[in-house]
Short mmCIF file of C-alpha atoms in Angstrom, two decimals:
data_model
loop_
_atom_site.label_atom_id
_atom_site.label_comp_id
_atom_site.label_asym_id
_atom_site.label_seq_id
_atom_site.Cartn_x
_atom_site.Cartn_y
_atom_site.Cartn_z
CA UNK A 1 13.13 110.79 74.35
CA UNK A 2 14.55 106.96 75.25
CA UNK A 3 12.99 104.07 74.30
CA UNK A 4 11.47 101.44 76.94
CA UNK A 5 13.03 98.17 75.69
CA UNK A 6 16.63 99.81 75.98
CA UNK A 7 18.35 98.09 78.83
CA UNK A 8 20.80 100.12 80.76
CA UNK A 9 24.46 98.32 81.54
CA UNK A 10 27.08 98.79 83.63
CA UNK A 11 30.55 97.12 83.05
CA UNK A 12 32.53 95.85 85.40
CA UNK A 13 36.14 94.12 84.61
CA UNK A 14 38.33 92.32 87.24
CA UNK A 15 41.70 91.49 87.01
CA UNK A 16 45.22 92.49 87.95
CA UNK A 17 45.84 95.68 86.43
CA UNK A 18 49.61 95.04 86.52
CA UNK A 19 49.48 97.96 85.31
CA UNK A 20 46.95 99.38 83.43
CA UNK A 21 47.14 99.75 79.92
CA UNK A 22 45.55 101.80 76.80
CA UNK A 23 44.59 97.63 75.80
CA UNK A 24 42.13 97.25 79.27
CA UNK A 25 40.67 100.50 77.99
CA UNK A 26 39.33 99.53 74.86
CA UNK A 27 37.67 97.17 75.95
CA UNK A 28 35.40 99.19 77.25
CA UNK A 29 35.02 101.22 74.38
CA UNK A 30 34.49 98.62 71.91
CA UNK A 31 32.24 96.63 74.78
CA UNK A 32 30.32 99.69 74.67
CA UNK A 33 29.96 100.29 70.97
CA UNK A 34 28.98 96.75 70.70
CA UNK A 35 26.19 96.66 73.09
CA UNK A 36 24.77 99.91 71.73
CA UNK A 37 24.86 98.99 67.97
CA UNK A 38 22.05 96.06 68.75
CA UNK A 39 19.67 99.14 69.63
CA UNK A 40 18.67 97.40 73.22
CA UNK A 41 21.16 98.53 75.80
CA UNK A 42 22.92 101.57 76.60
CA UNK A 43 26.37 101.46 78.93
CA UNK A 44 25.91 103.61 81.52
CA UNK A 45 29.10 103.24 83.65
CA UNK A 46 32.29 101.22 83.56
CA UNK A 47 34.07 99.54 86.70
CA UNK A 48 37.44 98.39 86.92
CA UNK A 49 38.16 96.45 89.85
CA UNK A 50 41.83 95.61 90.93
CA UNK A 51 42.40 92.22 92.00
CA UNK A 52 43.92 92.21 95.98
CA UNK A 53 47.03 91.55 96.47
CA UNK A 54 45.89 87.98 97.94
CA UNK A 55 46.05 87.06 94.54
CA UNK A 56 49.50 86.07 94.11
CA UNK A 57 50.27 85.96 91.08
CA UNK A 58 53.47 86.18 90.30
CA UNK A 59 55.26 89.64 89.68
CA UNK A 60 52.19 91.15 91.13
CA UNK A 61 52.89 94.72 92.93
CA UNK A 62 50.99 95.97 95.53
CA UNK A 63 47.09 97.43 95.24
CA UNK A 64 47.75 101.07 96.19
CA UNK A 65 49.57 101.26 92.96
CA UNK A 66 47.70 99.26 90.51
CA UNK A 67 44.66 101.64 92.01
CA UNK A 68 46.90 104.73 91.32
CA UNK A 69 47.29 103.91 87.48
CA UNK A 70 43.71 102.70 86.89
CA UNK A 71 42.69 106.28 88.62
CA UNK A 72 45.81 108.28 86.33
CA UNK A 73 44.31 106.31 82.91
CA UNK A 74 40.80 106.76 83.74
CA UNK A 75 40.80 110.13 84.38
CA UNK A 76 40.00 111.59 80.94
CA UNK A 77 36.91 108.88 80.63
CA UNK A 78 33.26 110.35 81.30
CA UNK A 79 32.03 107.04 81.74
CA UNK A 80 34.70 104.47 83.34
CA UNK A 81 35.47 104.45 86.72
CA UNK A 82 37.80 102.67 89.40
CA UNK A 83 36.15 100.15 92.30
CA UNK A 84 38.60 100.00 95.56
CA UNK A 85 36.53 97.47 97.08
CA UNK A 86 37.97 94.16 95.63
CA UNK A 87 41.13 95.47 95.86
CA UNK A 88 41.38 96.33 100.00
CA UNK A 89 39.98 92.40 100.93
CA UNK A 90 42.27 91.03 102.74
CA UNK A 91 41.19 87.73 101.53
CA UNK A 92 41.12 87.04 97.72
CA UNK A 93 37.96 86.79 96.33
CA UNK A 94 36.07 85.33 93.73
CA UNK A 95 35.30 87.03 90.94
CA UNK A 96 31.46 85.93 91.22
CA UNK A 97 31.69 87.53 94.50
CA UNK A 98 32.59 90.71 93.32
CA UNK A 99 29.93 90.76 90.78
CA UNK A 100 27.22 90.23 93.00
CA UNK A 101 28.83 92.70 95.65
CA UNK A 102 28.97 95.51 92.71
CA UNK A 103 25.12 94.21 91.92
CA UNK A 104 23.66 94.91 95.56
CA UNK A 105 25.69 98.22 95.14
CA UNK A 106 23.97 98.82 92.02
CA UNK A 107 20.97 97.61 94.37
CA UNK A 108 21.10 99.65 96.86
CA UNK A 109 22.14 102.69 94.83
CA UNK A 110 18.91 102.70 93.29
CA UNK A 111 16.71 101.23 96.43
CA UNK A 112 17.89 104.74 98.19
CA UNK A 113 17.34 106.97 95.47
CA UNK A 114 20.71 108.16 95.69
CA UNK A 115 23.64 108.61 93.66
CA UNK A 116 26.60 106.50 94.39
CA UNK A 117 28.59 106.89 91.34
CA UNK A 118 30.59 109.77 90.77
CA UNK A 119 29.88 109.54 86.81
CA UNK A 120 28.59 113.09 85.97
CA UNK A 121 26.75 110.93 82.68
CA UNK A 122 24.95 108.71 84.79
CA UNK A 123 24.09 111.30 87.69
CA UNK A 124 22.55 113.42 84.71
CA UNK A 125 20.13 111.33 83.88
CA UNK A 126 19.89 109.64 87.11
CA UNK A 127 18.32 112.89 88.52
CA UNK A 128 16.02 113.21 85.11
CA UNK A 129 14.73 109.56 85.31
CA UNK A 130 14.24 110.70 89.38
CA UNK A 131 11.84 113.31 88.26
CA UNK A 132 10.15 111.73 85.44
CA UNK A 133 9.08 108.66 87.61
CA UNK A 134 8.71 110.49 90.82
CA UNK A 135 8.84 109.06 93.87
CA UNK A 136 7.93 105.88 93.11
CA UNK A 137 7.86 102.67 96.30
CA UNK A 138 8.09 100.38 94.15
CA UNK A 139 10.66 98.25 93.02
CA UNK A 140 12.48 99.64 89.85
CA UNK A 141 12.48 97.84 87.04
CA UNK A 142 14.92 99.74 84.72
CA UNK A 143 17.45 98.94 87.38
CA UNK A 144 20.78 98.79 85.47
CA UNK A 145 22.14 94.86 84.03
CA UNK A 146 25.75 94.44 85.71
CA UNK A 147 28.01 92.46 83.12
CA UNK A 148 31.30 90.87 83.08
CA UNK A 149 33.61 92.40 80.71
CA UNK A 150 36.49 90.04 80.12
CA UNK A 151 38.90 89.23 77.33
CA UNK A 152 38.62 85.48 75.48
CA UNK A 153 41.27 84.38 78.18
CA UNK A 154 38.96 84.95 80.61
CA UNK A 155 36.44 82.51 78.80
CA UNK A 156 38.99 80.04 78.08
CA UNK A 157 40.23 80.14 81.62
CA UNK A 158 36.66 78.54 82.57
CA UNK A 159 37.87 75.60 80.99
CA UNK A 160 41.14 75.15 83.32
CA UNK A 161 40.56 72.31 86.02
CA UNK A 162 40.72 74.23 89.60
CA UNK A 163 40.36 77.87 88.37
CA UNK A 164 36.57 78.12 89.09
CA UNK A 165 34.03 76.61 90.44
CA UNK A 166 30.84 75.39 88.25
CA UNK A 167 28.05 77.24 90.02
CA UNK A 168 29.96 80.56 89.93
CA UNK A 169 30.49 80.33 85.58
CA UNK A 170 26.74 79.39 85.88
CA UNK A 171 25.78 82.55 88.28
CA UNK A 172 28.43 85.37 86.63
CA UNK A 173 26.81 83.82 83.01
CA UNK A 174 23.59 82.82 83.84
CA UNK A 175 22.31 85.52 86.29
CA UNK A 176 24.64 88.59 85.44
CA UNK A 177 26.10 87.90 81.35
CA UNK A 178 29.25 87.52 80.19
CA UNK A 179 30.65 91.12 77.47
CA UNK A 180 34.30 88.61 75.75
CA UNK A 181 36.39 90.77 73.68
CA UNK A 182 38.14 88.61 71.06
CA UNK A 183 40.98 88.59 68.63
CA UNK A 184 41.51 86.95 65.05
CA UNK A 185 43.07 83.78 66.61
CA UNK A 186 40.40 83.48 69.06
CA UNK A 187 37.30 81.31 68.72
CA UNK A 188 35.17 81.93 71.74
CA UNK A 189 32.04 80.82 69.68
CA UNK A 190 33.73 77.57 69.81
CA UNK A 191 34.96 77.26 73.00
CA UNK A 192 30.98 78.37 73.95
CA UNK A 193 29.89 75.77 71.90
CA UNK A 194 31.87 72.85 73.57
CA UNK A 195 30.72 73.50 77.29
CA UNK A 196 27.51 72.54 78.19
CA UNK A 197 26.90 75.44 80.72
CA UNK A 198 27.64 78.15 78.40
CA UNK A 199 25.87 76.76 75.76
CA UNK A 200 22.78 77.07 77.74
CA UNK A 201 23.49 80.32 78.39
CA UNK A 202 24.57 81.66 75.53
CA UNK A 203 22.56 84.58 74.96
CA UNK A 204 24.65 86.19 78.34
CA UNK A 205 27.31 85.51 76.40
CA UNK A 206 27.83 89.06 73.88
CA UNK A 207 30.93 88.21 71.82
CA UNK A 208 32.71 91.70 70.56
CA UNK A 209 34.79 91.51 67.81
CA UNK A 210 38.26 93.60 68.15
CA UNK A 211 39.06 94.19 64.42
CA UNK A 212 41.84 96.22 64.78
CA UNK A 213 44.55 93.87 66.80
CA UNK A 214 45.53 95.36 70.09
CA UNK A 215 47.68 92.65 72.16
CA UNK A 216 49.21 95.22 74.35
CA UNK A 217 49.22 92.66 77.36
CA UNK A 218 50.28 94.10 80.56
CA UNK A 219 53.12 91.41 81.19
CA UNK A 220 54.67 93.00 78.37
CA UNK A 221 54.67 96.08 79.74
CA UNK A 222 56.54 95.07 82.70
CA UNK A 223 58.87 92.77 80.63
CA UNK A 224 59.72 95.97 78.08
CA UNK A 225 59.57 98.09 81.10
CA UNK A 226 62.17 95.69 83.41
CA UNK A 227 64.28 95.66 80.21
CA UNK A 228 64.33 99.86 80.03
CA UNK A 229 62.68 99.79 76.61
CA UNK A 230 60.28 102.74 75.82
CA UNK A 231 56.29 102.04 76.46
CA UNK A 232 55.21 104.93 75.45
CA UNK A 233 51.77 104.99 73.64
CA UNK A 234 50.84 101.86 75.57
CA UNK A 235 49.60 102.84 78.08
CA UNK A 236 48.72 106.61 79.19
CA UNK A 237 51.29 108.96 79.56
CA UNK A 238 50.17 109.75 82.92
CA UNK A 239 50.55 106.11 84.47
CA UNK A 240 53.69 105.68 82.49
CA UNK A 241 55.06 108.86 84.47
CA UNK A 242 54.05 106.37 87.87
CA UNK A 243 55.96 104.16 86.70
CA UNK A 244 58.68 105.99 86.45
CA UNK A 245 58.21 107.91 89.35
CA UNK A 246 57.63 105.05 91.74
CA UNK A 247 60.12 102.59 90.15
CA UNK A 248 57.54 100.28 90.05
CA UNK A 249 58.25 97.24 87.50
CA UNK A 250 61.79 95.46 88.09
CA UNK A 251 63.05 92.23 87.72
CA UNK A 252 62.59 91.93 91.36
CA UNK A 253 59.47 93.33 91.55
CA UNK A 254 58.81 90.85 89.10
CA UNK A 255 59.87 88.28 91.73
CA UNK A 256 57.22 88.55 93.87
CA UNK A 257 54.94 85.80 93.89
CA UNK A 258 57.58 83.56 92.35
CA UNK A 259 56.62 80.06 93.87
CA UNK A 260 53.16 80.36 95.51
CA UNK A 261 50.55 78.88 94.44
CA UNK A 262 47.38 81.32 92.39
CA UNK A 263 44.96 81.36 95.47
CA UNK A 264 42.89 80.54 92.87
CA UNK A 265 44.26 77.06 92.93
CA UNK A 266 44.67 76.93 95.93
CA UNK A 267 41.33 77.43 97.19
CA UNK A 268 40.22 74.68 94.67
CA UNK A 269 42.81 71.98 94.92
CA UNK A 270 41.97 70.89 98.33
CA UNK A 271 44.64 71.92 100.24
CA UNK A 272 43.44 73.78 102.93
CA UNK A 273 42.26 70.63 104.67
CA UNK A 274 40.58 73.40 108.10
CA UNK B 1 89.51 104.70 71.93
CA UNK B 2 86.21 103.82 72.18
CA UNK B 3 83.77 104.24 68.75
CA UNK B 4 81.55 106.95 68.95
CA UNK B 5 78.13 106.09 67.87
CA UNK B 6 76.52 107.54 64.98
CA UNK B 7 74.70 110.14 65.71
CA UNK B 8 71.17 109.37 64.13
CA UNK B 9 67.94 110.91 62.29
CA UNK B 10 64.53 108.60 61.97
CA UNK B 11 61.63 109.93 58.94
CA UNK B 12 59.04 108.97 58.73
CA UNK B 13 56.82 109.37 55.51
CA UNK B 14 53.37 109.02 55.26
CA UNK B 15 49.82 110.48 55.09
CA UNK B 16 49.13 110.73 58.62
CA UNK B 17 45.53 110.81 58.17
CA UNK B 18 45.04 110.82 61.09
CA UNK B 19 47.98 110.30 63.38
CA UNK B 20 47.75 107.18 65.45
CA UNK B 21 49.83 105.81 68.63
CA UNK B 22 50.74 103.37 66.51
CA UNK B 23 52.92 105.90 64.70
CA UNK B 24 54.55 107.31 67.67
CA UNK B 25 55.26 103.91 68.70
CA UNK B 26 57.04 102.99 66.21
CA UNK B 27 59.47 105.68 66.95
CA UNK B 28 59.84 104.06 70.21
CA UNK B 29 60.77 100.80 69.19
CA UNK B 30 63.29 101.70 66.14
CA UNK B 31 64.88 103.93 68.83
CA UNK B 32 65.11 101.24 71.70
CA UNK B 33 66.36 98.28 68.54
CA UNK B 34 69.09 101.49 66.63
CA UNK B 35 70.33 101.75 70.20
CA UNK B 36 71.10 98.52 70.89
CA UNK B 37 72.86 98.05 68.27
CA UNK B 38 75.65 99.80 70.30
CA UNK B 39 76.30 102.01 66.77
CA UNK B 40 73.85 104.48 67.25
CA UNK B 41 72.68 107.69 69.08
CA UNK B 42 69.71 108.09 67.39
CA UNK B 43 68.72 112.20 68.06
CA UNK B 44 65.66 112.90 66.92
CA UNK B 45 62.75 111.75 64.98
CA UNK B 46 60.51 113.71 61.82
CA UNK B 47 56.68 113.00 61.17
CA UNK B 48 56.94 114.41 57.49
CA UNK B 49 52.78 113.68 56.29
CA UNK B 50 52.96 113.42 52.32
CA UNK B 51 50.94 116.03 50.85
CA UNK B 52 47.81 116.74 49.06
CA UNK B 53 48.99 116.49 45.83
CA UNK B 54 49.79 112.74 47.22
CA UNK B 55 45.82 111.88 45.36
CA UNK B 56 45.09 109.13 48.07
CA UNK B 57 41.41 108.07 48.81
CA UNK B 58 40.02 110.11 51.58
CA UNK B 59 43.15 111.98 52.22
CA UNK B 60 41.96 115.35 54.36
CA UNK B 61 43.63 118.54 53.94
CA UNK B 62 47.63 118.67 54.73
CA UNK B 63 46.90 121.65 57.29
CA UNK B 64 44.50 119.20 59.50
CA UNK B 65 46.98 116.21 58.74
CA UNK B 66 50.03 118.50 60.42
CA UNK B 67 47.77 119.92 62.72
CA UNK B 68 47.17 116.62 64.40
CA UNK B 69 50.54 115.25 64.58
CA UNK B 70 51.68 118.27 66.24
CA UNK B 71 49.17 117.83 69.14
CA UNK B 72 49.74 114.55 69.04
CA UNK B 73 53.63 114.73 69.24
CA UNK B 74 53.27 117.80 71.62
CA UNK B 75 54.78 115.44 74.45
CA UNK B 76 57.26 114.07 72.66
CA UNK B 77 61.01 115.65 73.85
CA UNK B 78 62.80 114.22 70.40
CA UNK B 79 60.24 113.43 67.66
CA UNK B 80 58.60 116.61 65.72
CA UNK B 81 56.24 117.50 62.53
CA UNK B 82 58.49 118.81 59.28
CA UNK B 83 55.66 120.81 57.16
CA UNK B 84 57.77 121.12 53.95
CA UNK B 85 56.94 117.94 52.40
CA UNK B 86 53.41 118.75 52.80
CA UNK B 87 53.43 122.37 51.37
CA UNK B 88 55.09 121.04 47.95
CA UNK B 89 52.78 121.55 45.85
CA UNK B 90 52.63 118.10 43.87
CA UNK B 91 53.36 114.70 46.02
CA UNK B 92 57.59 114.81 46.34
CA UNK B 93 59.30 111.24 45.87
CA UNK B 94 60.89 110.06 49.68
CA UNK B 95 64.13 110.28 48.18
CA UNK B 96 63.69 114.13 47.82
CA UNK B 97 61.97 114.15 50.65
CA UNK B 98 65.33 112.57 52.33
CA UNK B 99 67.83 114.27 50.98
CA UNK B 100 66.13 117.52 51.58
CA UNK B 101 65.68 116.67 55.36
CA UNK B 102 69.21 115.19 54.72
CA UNK B 103 71.09 118.38 53.48
CA UNK B 104 69.70 120.40 56.68
CA UNK B 105 71.11 118.12 58.86
CA UNK B 106 74.29 118.44 57.58
CA UNK B 107 74.69 121.45 57.70
CA UNK B 108 73.59 121.76 61.42
CA UNK B 109 76.35 119.57 62.09
CA UNK B 110 79.05 121.74 60.53
CA UNK B 111 77.48 124.98 62.06
CA UNK B 112 78.17 122.67 64.96
CA UNK B 113 81.25 120.64 64.83
CA UNK B 114 82.72 124.06 62.59
CA UNK B 115 83.55 122.08 59.64
CA UNK B 116 82.97 121.70 56.21
CA UNK B 117 82.01 118.80 54.68
CA UNK B 118 82.70 118.57 50.89
CA UNK B 119 82.42 115.62 49.40
CA UNK B 120 79.64 112.51 50.09
CA UNK B 121 82.49 110.43 51.30
CA UNK B 122 82.54 109.50 54.98
CA UNK B 123 85.84 111.23 56.31
CA UNK B 124 86.39 108.35 58.47
CA UNK B 125 86.60 110.59 61.41
CA UNK B 126 85.60 108.50 64.42
CA UNK B 127 86.14 110.71 66.89
CA UNK B 128 82.96 112.72 65.65
CA UNK B 129 81.31 110.88 63.21
CA UNK B 130 78.79 112.45 60.80
CA UNK B 131 75.31 112.20 61.80
CA UNK B 132 72.81 110.08 59.41
CA UNK B 133 69.25 109.91 58.47
CA UNK B 134 67.48 106.47 57.89
CA UNK B 135 63.81 106.13 57.02
CA UNK B 136 61.56 104.35 59.28
CA UNK B 137 58.30 102.83 58.25
CA UNK B 138 56.44 99.54 58.89
CA UNK B 139 56.67 96.54 56.90
CA UNK B 140 54.46 97.03 54.80
CA UNK B 141 56.05 99.58 53.35
CA UNK B 142 59.38 97.26 51.91
CA UNK B 143 56.34 95.24 49.23
CA UNK B 144 55.67 98.40 48.47
CA UNK B 145 58.82 98.33 46.29
CA UNK B 146 57.40 95.75 44.28
CA UNK B 147 54.86 97.57 43.42
CA UNK B 148 54.82 98.47 39.62
CA UNK B 149 55.24 102.05 39.03
CA UNK B 150 55.42 103.15 42.65
CA UNK B 151 59.48 103.23 42.65
CA UNK B 152 61.98 104.41 40.30
CA UNK B 153 64.52 101.95 40.97
CA UNK B 154 67.69 104.85 41.03
CA UNK B 155 65.42 106.08 43.76
CA UNK B 156 65.24 102.75 45.81
CA UNK B 157 68.50 102.17 45.73
CA UNK B 158 69.00 106.10 47.25
CA UNK B 159 66.61 105.54 49.95
CA UNK B 160 68.18 101.82 50.68
CA UNK B 161 71.37 101.99 50.33
CA UNK B 162 72.82 105.69 50.95
CA UNK B 163 70.68 106.44 53.24
CA UNK B 164 69.34 102.77 55.08
CA UNK B 165 65.93 101.84 56.46
CA UNK B 166 64.72 100.86 59.87
CA UNK B 167 61.41 99.01 59.63
CA UNK B 168 59.23 97.88 62.33
CA UNK B 169 57.35 94.40 61.58
CA UNK B 170 53.57 94.17 62.66
CA UNK B 171 52.00 91.56 63.10
CA UNK B 172 51.96 88.85 60.98
CA UNK B 173 54.06 90.19 57.87
CA UNK B 174 57.13 88.69 57.29
CA UNK B 175 60.01 91.75 56.32
CA UNK B 176 62.49 89.35 55.91
CA UNK B 177 60.45 87.69 53.87
CA UNK B 178 60.00 90.96 51.44
CA UNK B 179 63.65 91.46 51.63
CA UNK B 180 64.53 88.26 50.18
CA UNK B 181 62.07 88.47 47.74
CA UNK B 182 63.10 91.56 46.51
CA UNK B 183 66.78 91.64 44.28
CA UNK B 184 67.03 95.23 45.28
CA UNK B 185 66.63 94.88 49.14
CA UNK B 186 68.76 92.37 49.35
CA UNK B 187 71.60 93.80 47.67
CA UNK B 188 71.07 97.18 50.65
CA UNK B 189 70.11 94.09 53.35
CA UNK B 190 73.04 95.58 55.45
CA UNK B 191 71.19 99.15 55.39
CA UNK B 192 67.81 97.73 56.32
CA UNK B 193 67.72 97.44 60.45
CA UNK B 194 64.70 94.77 60.86
CA UNK B 195 62.64 95.34 64.07
CA UNK B 196 60.53 92.86 65.81
CA UNK B 197 57.12 94.10 67.42
CA UNK B 198 56.13 91.81 69.32
CA UNK B 199 53.33 93.19 70.87
CA UNK B 200 50.70 92.66 67.61
CA UNK B 201 49.60 96.23 68.06
CA UNK B 202 47.96 97.18 64.18
CA UNK B 203 46.27 100.01 64.69
CA UNK B 204 46.21 101.28 61.11
CA UNK B 205 44.33 104.94 60.36
CA UNK B 206 42.05 103.71 57.79
CA UNK B 207 40.84 101.38 60.70
CA UNK B 208 40.35 104.30 62.65
CA UNK B 209 38.39 106.85 59.47
CA UNK B 210 36.10 103.17 60.01
CA UNK B 211 35.40 103.73 62.56
CA UNK B 212 35.16 107.60 63.08
CA UNK B 213 32.54 107.48 59.76
CA UNK B 214 30.80 105.44 62.01
CA UNK B 215 30.30 106.51 65.06
CA UNK B 216 32.31 104.21 66.77
CA UNK B 217 35.13 105.09 69.39
CA UNK B 218 38.26 105.80 68.58
CA UNK B 219 39.67 106.15 71.97
CA UNK B 220 42.88 105.06 73.41
CA UNK B 221 43.83 104.49 70.21
CA UNK B 222 44.63 108.21 68.85
CA UNK B 223 45.24 110.55 71.39
CA UNK B 224 42.38 112.75 73.28
CA UNK B 225 44.31 115.59 72.21
CA UNK B 226 43.58 114.62 68.17
CA UNK B 227 39.89 113.44 68.66
CA UNK B 228 39.24 116.27 69.76
CA UNK B 229 40.19 118.66 67.05
CA UNK B 230 38.77 115.75 64.51
CA UNK B 231 35.52 116.45 65.66
CA UNK B 232 35.51 119.99 66.17
CA UNK B 233 36.61 120.02 62.47
CA UNK B 234 34.40 116.77 61.68
CA UNK B 235 37.61 115.75 59.59
CA UNK B 236 36.18 111.94 58.83
CA UNK B 237 33.09 110.93 57.05
CA UNK B 238 31.58 109.45 54.57
CA UNK B 239 32.08 112.91 52.18
CA UNK B 240 36.00 113.00 53.00
CA UNK B 241 35.82 109.68 53.00
CA UNK B 242 35.44 109.95 49.21
CA UNK B 243 37.70 112.43 48.44
CA UNK B 244 40.54 111.48 45.61
CA UNK B 245 38.15 108.33 44.45
CA UNK B 246 38.61 107.95 41.32
CA UNK B 247 42.54 109.46 41.16
CA UNK B 248 45.25 107.17 40.17
CA UNK B 249 48.12 107.57 43.26
CA UNK B 250 50.10 110.76 42.57
CA UNK B 251 53.61 108.67 42.46
CA UNK B 252 51.63 106.43 39.38
CA UNK B 253 51.29 108.86 37.00
CA UNK B 254 53.87 110.89 37.96
CA UNK B 255 56.69 108.13 37.45
CA UNK B 256 54.83 106.19 34.48
CA UNK B 257 57.28 106.42 31.15
CA UNK B 258 54.04 106.59 29.29
CA UNK B 259 51.02 108.62 29.97
CA UNK B 260 48.67 106.53 32.16
CA UNK B 261 44.63 106.29 30.76
CA UNK B 262 42.32 106.99 33.08
CA UNK B 263 40.81 104.46 35.10
CA UNK B 264 37.71 105.45 33.47
CA UNK B 265 38.90 104.04 30.50
#
């Protein structure tokens, strides 16, 4: 039996995933525990959405590899999935547009009473609930809430000039919601306090404290790989094997986009005249 | 003639209650570091879980800790689990465990080279250097040398002086400081290898047990196979955490000069 006041949540995490690490996966686990412990939410699915190649970040390897590694890493998760839509866009897309896209996906899935995702758990639940509610033409009110999952660094990047459009931040935080994983040393509450916009929507920002410090950054992993050092136990075994098999991270791959301006900065600094 | 690298075995002693990804990272970091010195060739790693007699709070049975360590190390081609220490009736001093393993390593070495080593002094035959055994530990371990009653001086001297330490620093702990602050450790500092872990990654078994008691996820902190084992045997609960709650750590009673009174006195 389930409390009807419990809101279903889908967590969306956007990023380079270059490569995906155990820390990315931990973020999902921490966010789910936190939201469910409030008693108000039930997290039904997590979506990993690797950025497209047009993002132009230094050292960003092809999306096909980043997608495959994310798939391998989530093979043994019964609720985290990988979505390739963003990766396959030929141009870089604002995160707000990616969130909107996934929200429309959720809407469409509900309207068609269709199982778009293949997560067994979510699927099973949905079938149960459909039986309970019968075939109603009314708009379902138990549509999952989509929230953007991120680290404290993303929250803080809201303050970097030309990184984000203000209306995008308002949409992401105001309309959808944010789950922000934070470590000792970061103070997201202070950051929220200092931003009028974030303060306005503070109720939609869930700050999750990570008590066990776990700073496995993809940058660190790539550096270790370039230097021939072990990265075992920092990322899933299957991903380590994939990297070795395809010889993915080298001094050469790190030079990709070395002198290119990051797509969001290019777009918002008025460099494009047309 | 190029000098040959010294074959090195790394031994990690501890509760492994349960083993975590971080424990296995220590081995990887230590091996990379020792290889970079150009002097050593790491030929093996040994995980040696402490016996039930240790008396640490929340310590689950050795058979479970051994089983979990074996599952976790299934995919490693150089680190293995050894049950000798965990099977001892009483808690074993780390130095005794080191002597046992070094004895076995030397025996294997003699058999493979057809030589016989009759003295403890290095015969300095650099064509085939004798293997060494070093204790692998986290930075917090160095601090235990300063805890009164936990270590006998002779043992510290043997562990740090005769064998050697490879110490991986985590987070903000400063092993350099611990070595500097201790007269004993600074005496042997040429035999203490400090490995800096640049990524702060401090999954402690205590945190893992805490999360498990509270029904929180520990996925990606410990291997999936270990999580399955823990659930199967319902290992870490509020009850299990109360084990040995009011017991003094065995090293404190075993090595005490005079009988230690119980904490309730």
